[in-house]
Amino acid sequence: MKNSKLHRRAAVGDMEAIKDYIMDNVLRLSQKAENFGLLAAAFILVERHPENT
């Protein structure tokens, strides 16, 4: 949902749609953070134990 659509829904008080929008973005960001964490962990393992690669 684009921000303009979100603003229209907020103007009419569609709190359920706003909550869904926020939760979708939170989930998307948390998945990106998790992927970054896994990538960082893999990099650290390779740096500490290069003989395993």
PDB file of N, CA and C in Angstrom:
ATOM      1  N   MET A   1       0.843  -1.175   0.000  1.00  0.00           N
ATOM      2  CA  MET A   1       0.000   0.000   0.000  1.00  0.00           C
ATOM      3  C   MET A   1       0.890   1.241   0.000  1.00  0.00           C
ATOM      4  N   LYS A   2       0.574   2.160  -0.892  1.00  0.00           N
ATOM      5  CA  LYS A   2       1.357   3.390  -0.956  1.00  0.00           C
ATOM      6  C   LYS A   2       0.945   4.323   0.170  1.00  0.00           C
ATOM      7  N   ASN A   3       1.819   5.275   0.472  1.00  0.00           N
ATOM      8  CA  ASN A   3       1.529   6.215   1.545  1.00  0.00           C
ATOM      9  C   ASN A   3       0.265   7.013   1.285  1.00  0.00           C
ATOM     10  N   SER A   4       0.019   7.415   0.019  1.00  0.00           N
ATOM     11  CA  SER A   4      -1.183   8.194  -0.270  1.00  0.00           C
ATOM     12  C   SER A   4      -2.435   7.378   0.041  1.00  0.00           C
ATOM     13  N   LYS A   5      -2.401   6.099  -0.285  1.00  0.00           N
ATOM     14  CA  LYS A   5      -3.531   5.230   0.035  1.00  0.00           C
ATOM     15  C   LYS A   5      -3.671   5.091   1.553  1.00  0.00           C
ATOM     16  N   LEU A   6      -2.547   4.988   2.235  1.00  0.00           N
ATOM     17  CA  LEU A   6      -2.560   4.904   3.693  1.00  0.00           C
ATOM     18  C   LEU A   6      -3.146   6.173   4.296  1.00  0.00           C
ATOM     19  N   HIS A   7      -2.760   7.329   3.760  1.00  0.00           N
ATOM     20  CA  HIS A   7      -3.280   8.597   4.269  1.00  0.00           C
ATOM     21  C   HIS A   7      -4.788   8.697   4.065  1.00  0.00           C
ATOM     22  N   ARG A   8      -5.275   8.228   2.907  1.00  0.00           N
ATOM     23  CA  ARG A   8      -6.729   8.250   2.666  1.00  0.00           C
ATOM     24  C   ARG A   8      -7.450   7.370   3.676  1.00  0.00           C
ATOM     25  N   ARG A   9      -6.895   6.188   3.939  1.00  0.00           N
ATOM     26  CA  ARG A   9      -7.526   5.278   4.895  1.00  0.00           C
ATOM     27  C   ARG A   9      -7.489   5.861   6.301  1.00  0.00           C
ATOM     28  N   ALA A  10      -6.396   6.556   6.630  1.00  0.00           N
ATOM     29  CA  ALA A  10      -6.308   7.188   7.946  1.00  0.00           C
ATOM     30  C   ALA A  10      -7.358   8.282   8.076  1.00  0.00           C
ATOM     31  N   ALA A  11      -7.616   8.998   6.980  1.00  0.00           N
ATOM     32  CA  ALA A  11      -8.599  10.082   7.007  1.00  0.00           C
ATOM     33  C   ALA A  11     -10.000   9.553   7.297  1.00  0.00           C
ATOM     34  N   VAL A  12     -10.295   8.337   6.831  1.00  0.00           N
ATOM     35  CA  VAL A  12     -11.624   7.767   7.096  1.00  0.00           C
ATOM     36  C   VAL A  12     -11.607   6.867   8.323  1.00  0.00           C
ATOM     37  N   GLY A  13     -10.459   6.752   8.973  1.00  0.00           N
ATOM     38  CA  GLY A  13     -10.380   6.004  10.226  1.00  0.00           C
ATOM     39  C   GLY A  13     -10.296   4.498  10.061  1.00  0.00           C
ATOM     40  N   ASP A  14      -9.744   4.023   8.949  1.00  0.00           N
ATOM     41  CA  ASP A  14      -9.622   2.576   8.721  1.00  0.00           C
ATOM     42  C   ASP A  14      -8.388   2.054   9.464  1.00  0.00           C
ATOM     43  N   MET A  15      -8.524   1.897  10.770  1.00  0.00           N
ATOM     44  CA  MET A  15      -7.387   1.515  11.605  1.00  0.00           C
ATOM     45  C   MET A  15      -6.901   0.098  11.304  1.00  0.00           C
ATOM     46  N   GLU A  16      -7.789  -0.778  10.902  1.00  0.00           N
ATOM     47  CA  GLU A  16      -7.393  -2.156  10.590  1.00  0.00           C
ATOM     48  C   GLU A  16      -6.427  -2.178   9.404  1.00  0.00           C
ATOM     49  N   ALA A  17      -6.725  -1.381   8.381  1.00  0.00           N
ATOM     50  CA  ALA A  17      -5.843  -1.313   7.211  1.00  0.00           C
ATOM     51  C   ALA A  17      -4.494  -0.715   7.586  1.00  0.00           C
ATOM     52  N   ILE A  18      -4.514   0.281   8.457  1.00  0.00           N
ATOM     53  CA  ILE A  18      -3.265   0.906   8.893  1.00  0.00           C
ATOM     54  C   ILE A  18      -2.430  -0.090   9.689  1.00  0.00           C
ATOM     55  N   LYS A  19      -3.086  -0.841  10.571  1.00  0.00           N
ATOM     56  CA  LYS A  19      -2.378  -1.846  11.370  1.00  0.00           C
ATOM     57  C   LYS A  19      -1.759  -2.914  10.462  1.00  0.00           C
ATOM     58  N   ASP A  20      -2.514  -3.363   9.456  1.00  0.00           N
ATOM     59  CA  ASP A  20      -1.992  -4.359   8.512  1.00  0.00           C
ATOM     60  C   ASP A  20      -0.771  -3.822   7.769  1.00  0.00           C
ATOM     61  N   TYR A  21      -0.846  -2.575   7.349  1.00  0.00           N
ATOM     62  CA  TYR A  21       0.267  -1.942   6.633  1.00  0.00           C
ATOM     63  C   TYR A  21       1.517  -1.916   7.508  1.00  0.00           C
ATOM     64  N   ILE A  22       1.350  -1.512   8.758  1.00  0.00           N
ATOM     65  CA  ILE A  22       2.488  -1.441   9.678  1.00  0.00           C
ATOM     66  C   ILE A  22       3.064  -2.829   9.916  1.00  0.00           C
ATOM     67  N   MET A  23       2.208  -3.822  10.155  1.00  0.00           N
ATOM     68  CA  MET A  23       2.687  -5.176  10.429  1.00  0.00           C
ATOM     69  C   MET A  23       3.417  -5.760   9.225  1.00  0.00           C
ATOM     70  N   ASP A  24       2.912  -5.501   8.019  1.00  0.00           N
ATOM     71  CA  ASP A  24       3.590  -5.982   6.809  1.00  0.00           C
ATOM     72  C   ASP A  24       5.000  -5.415   6.724  1.00  0.00           C
ATOM     73  N   ASN A  25       5.135  -4.120   7.007  1.00  0.00           N
ATOM     74  CA  ASN A  25       6.454  -3.492   6.941  1.00  0.00           C
ATOM     75  C   ASN A  25       7.366  -3.995   8.043  1.00  0.00           C
ATOM     76  N   VAL A  26       6.837  -4.203   9.241  1.00  0.00           N
ATOM     77  CA  VAL A  26       7.642  -4.728  10.345  1.00  0.00           C
ATOM     78  C   VAL A  26       8.162  -6.116   9.986  1.00  0.00           C
ATOM     79  N   LEU A  27       7.293  -6.959   9.439  1.00  0.00           N
ATOM     80  CA  LEU A  27       7.716  -8.310   9.058  1.00  0.00           C
ATOM     81  C   LEU A  27       8.783  -8.267   7.972  1.00  0.00           C
ATOM     82  N   ARG A  28       8.582  -7.411   6.987  1.00  0.00           N
ATOM     83  CA  ARG A  28       9.548  -7.312   5.885  1.00  0.00           C
ATOM     84  C   ARG A  28      10.905  -6.849   6.409  1.00  0.00           C
ATOM     85  N   LEU A  29      10.897  -5.857   7.282  1.00  0.00           N
ATOM     86  CA  LEU A  29      12.157  -5.354   7.830  1.00  0.00           C
ATOM     87  C   LEU A  29      12.826  -6.381   8.728  1.00  0.00           C
ATOM     88  N   SER A  30      12.034  -7.124   9.496  1.00  0.00           N
ATOM     89  CA  SER A  30      12.637  -8.121  10.384  1.00  0.00           C
ATOM     90  C   SER A  30      13.250  -9.255   9.569  1.00  0.00           C
ATOM     91  N   GLN A  31      12.627  -9.601   8.437  1.00  0.00           N
ATOM     92  CA  GLN A  31      13.203 -10.636   7.579  1.00  0.00           C
ATOM     93  C   GLN A  31      14.523 -10.161   6.983  1.00  0.00           C
ATOM     94  N   LYS A  32      14.582  -8.889   6.596  1.00  0.00           N
ATOM     95  CA  LYS A  32      15.839  -8.354   6.066  1.00  0.00           C
ATOM     96  C   LYS A  32      16.913  -8.376   7.143  1.00  0.00           C
ATOM     97  N   ALA A  33      16.550  -8.004   8.359  1.00  0.00           N
ATOM     98  CA  ALA A  33      17.516  -7.999   9.463  1.00  0.00           C
ATOM     99  C   ALA A  33      17.996  -9.413   9.753  1.00  0.00           C
ATOM    100  N   GLU A  34      17.077 -10.380   9.703  1.00  0.00           N
ATOM    101  CA  GLU A  34      17.453 -11.776   9.951  1.00  0.00           C
ATOM    102  C   GLU A  34      18.413 -12.262   8.874  1.00  0.00           C
ATOM    103  N   ASN A  35      18.125 -11.941   7.617  1.00  0.00           N
ATOM    104  CA  ASN A  35      19.013 -12.336   6.525  1.00  0.00           C
ATOM    105  C   ASN A  35      20.387 -11.708   6.698  1.00  0.00           C
ATOM    106  N   PHE A  36      20.424 -10.453   7.110  1.00  0.00           N
ATOM    107  CA  PHE A  36      21.704  -9.782   7.337  1.00  0.00           C
ATOM    108  C   PHE A  36      22.459 -10.460   8.472  1.00  0.00           C
ATOM    109  N   GLY A  37      21.741 -10.845   9.525  1.00  0.00           N
ATOM    110  CA  GLY A  37      22.370 -11.529  10.655  1.00  0.00           C
ATOM    111  C   GLY A  37      22.970 -12.860  10.245  1.00  0.00           C
ATOM    112  N   LEU A  38      22.260 -13.614   9.411  1.00  0.00           N
ATOM    113  CA  LEU A  38      22.784 -14.898   8.937  1.00  0.00           C
ATOM    114  C   LEU A  38      24.017 -14.697   8.063  1.00  0.00           C
ATOM    115  N   LEU A  39      23.979 -13.678   7.231  1.00  0.00           N
ATOM    116  CA  LEU A  39      25.126 -13.374   6.378  1.00  0.00           C
ATOM    117  C   LEU A  39      26.333 -12.985   7.227  1.00  0.00           C
ATOM    118  N   ALA A  40      26.103 -12.163   8.246  1.00  0.00           N
ATOM    119  CA  ALA A  40      27.195 -11.750   9.135  1.00  0.00           C
ATOM    120  C   ALA A  40      27.767 -12.949   9.880  1.00  0.00           C
ATOM    121  N   ALA A  41      26.903 -13.846  10.339  1.00  0.00           N
ATOM    122  CA  ALA A  41      27.372 -15.037  11.058  1.00  0.00           C
ATOM    123  C   ALA A  41      28.225 -15.914  10.142  1.00  0.00           C
ATOM    124  N   ALA A  42      27.796 -16.084   8.900  1.00  0.00           N
ATOM    125  CA  ALA A  42      28.565 -16.889   7.949  1.00  0.00           C
ATOM    126  C   ALA A  42      29.927 -16.252   7.684  1.00  0.00           C
ATOM    127  N   PHE A  43      29.958 -14.937   7.547  1.00  0.00           N
ATOM    128  CA  PHE A  43      31.216 -14.232   7.309  1.00  0.00           C
ATOM    129  C   PHE A  43      32.174 -14.417   8.485  1.00  0.00           C
ATOM    130  N   ILE A  44      31.647 -14.308   9.697  1.00  0.00           N
ATOM    131  CA  ILE A  44      32.477 -14.479  10.902  1.00  0.00           C
ATOM    132  C   ILE A  44      33.050 -15.894  10.956  1.00  0.00           C
ATOM    133  N   LEU A  45      32.225 -16.891  10.640  1.00  0.00           N
ATOM    134  CA  LEU A  45      32.713 -18.274  10.659  1.00  0.00           C
ATOM    135  C   LEU A  45      33.836 -18.479   9.648  1.00  0.00           C
ATOM    136  N   VAL A  46      33.679 -17.913   8.463  1.00  0.00           N
ATOM    137  CA  VAL A  46      34.712 -18.046   7.429  1.00  0.00           C
ATOM    138  C   VAL A  46      35.993 -17.340   7.866  1.00  0.00           C
ATOM    139  N   GLU A  47      35.855 -16.172   8.484  1.00  0.00           N
ATOM    140  CA  GLU A  47      37.029 -15.428   8.952  1.00  0.00           C
ATOM    141  C   GLU A  47      37.773 -16.188  10.047  1.00  0.00           C
ATOM    142  N   ARG A  48      37.044 -16.836  10.925  1.00  0.00           N
ATOM    143  CA  ARG A  48      37.673 -17.532  12.057  1.00  0.00           C
ATOM    144  C   ARG A  48      38.220 -18.896  11.669  1.00  0.00           C
ATOM    145  N   HIS A  49      37.588 -19.529  10.679  1.00  0.00           N
ATOM    146  CA  HIS A  49      37.990 -20.888  10.292  1.00  0.00           C
ATOM    147  C   HIS A  49      38.128 -20.987   8.770  1.00  0.00           C
ATOM    148  N   PRO A  50      39.104 -20.306   8.184  1.00  0.00           N
ATOM    149  CA  PRO A  50      39.230 -20.327   6.718  1.00  0.00           C
ATOM    150  C   PRO A  50      39.576 -21.709   6.173  1.00  0.00           C
ATOM    151  N   GLU A  51      40.101 -22.593   7.009  1.00  0.00           N
ATOM    152  CA  GLU A  51      40.466 -23.934   6.530  1.00  0.00           C
ATOM    153  C   GLU A  51      39.240 -24.759   6.138  1.00  0.00           C
ATOM    154  N   ASN A  52      38.057 -24.361   6.591  1.00  0.00           N
ATOM    155  CA  ASN A  52      36.836 -25.117   6.284  1.00  0.00           C
ATOM    156  C   ASN A  52      36.218 -24.729   4.949  1.00  0.00           C
ATOM    157  N   THR A  53      36.780 -23.728   4.282  1.00  0.00           N
ATOM    158  CA  THR A  53      36.171 -23.292   3.017  1.00  0.00           C
ATOM    159  C   THR A  53      36.964 -23.794   1.842  1.00  0.00           C
TER     160      THR A  53
END
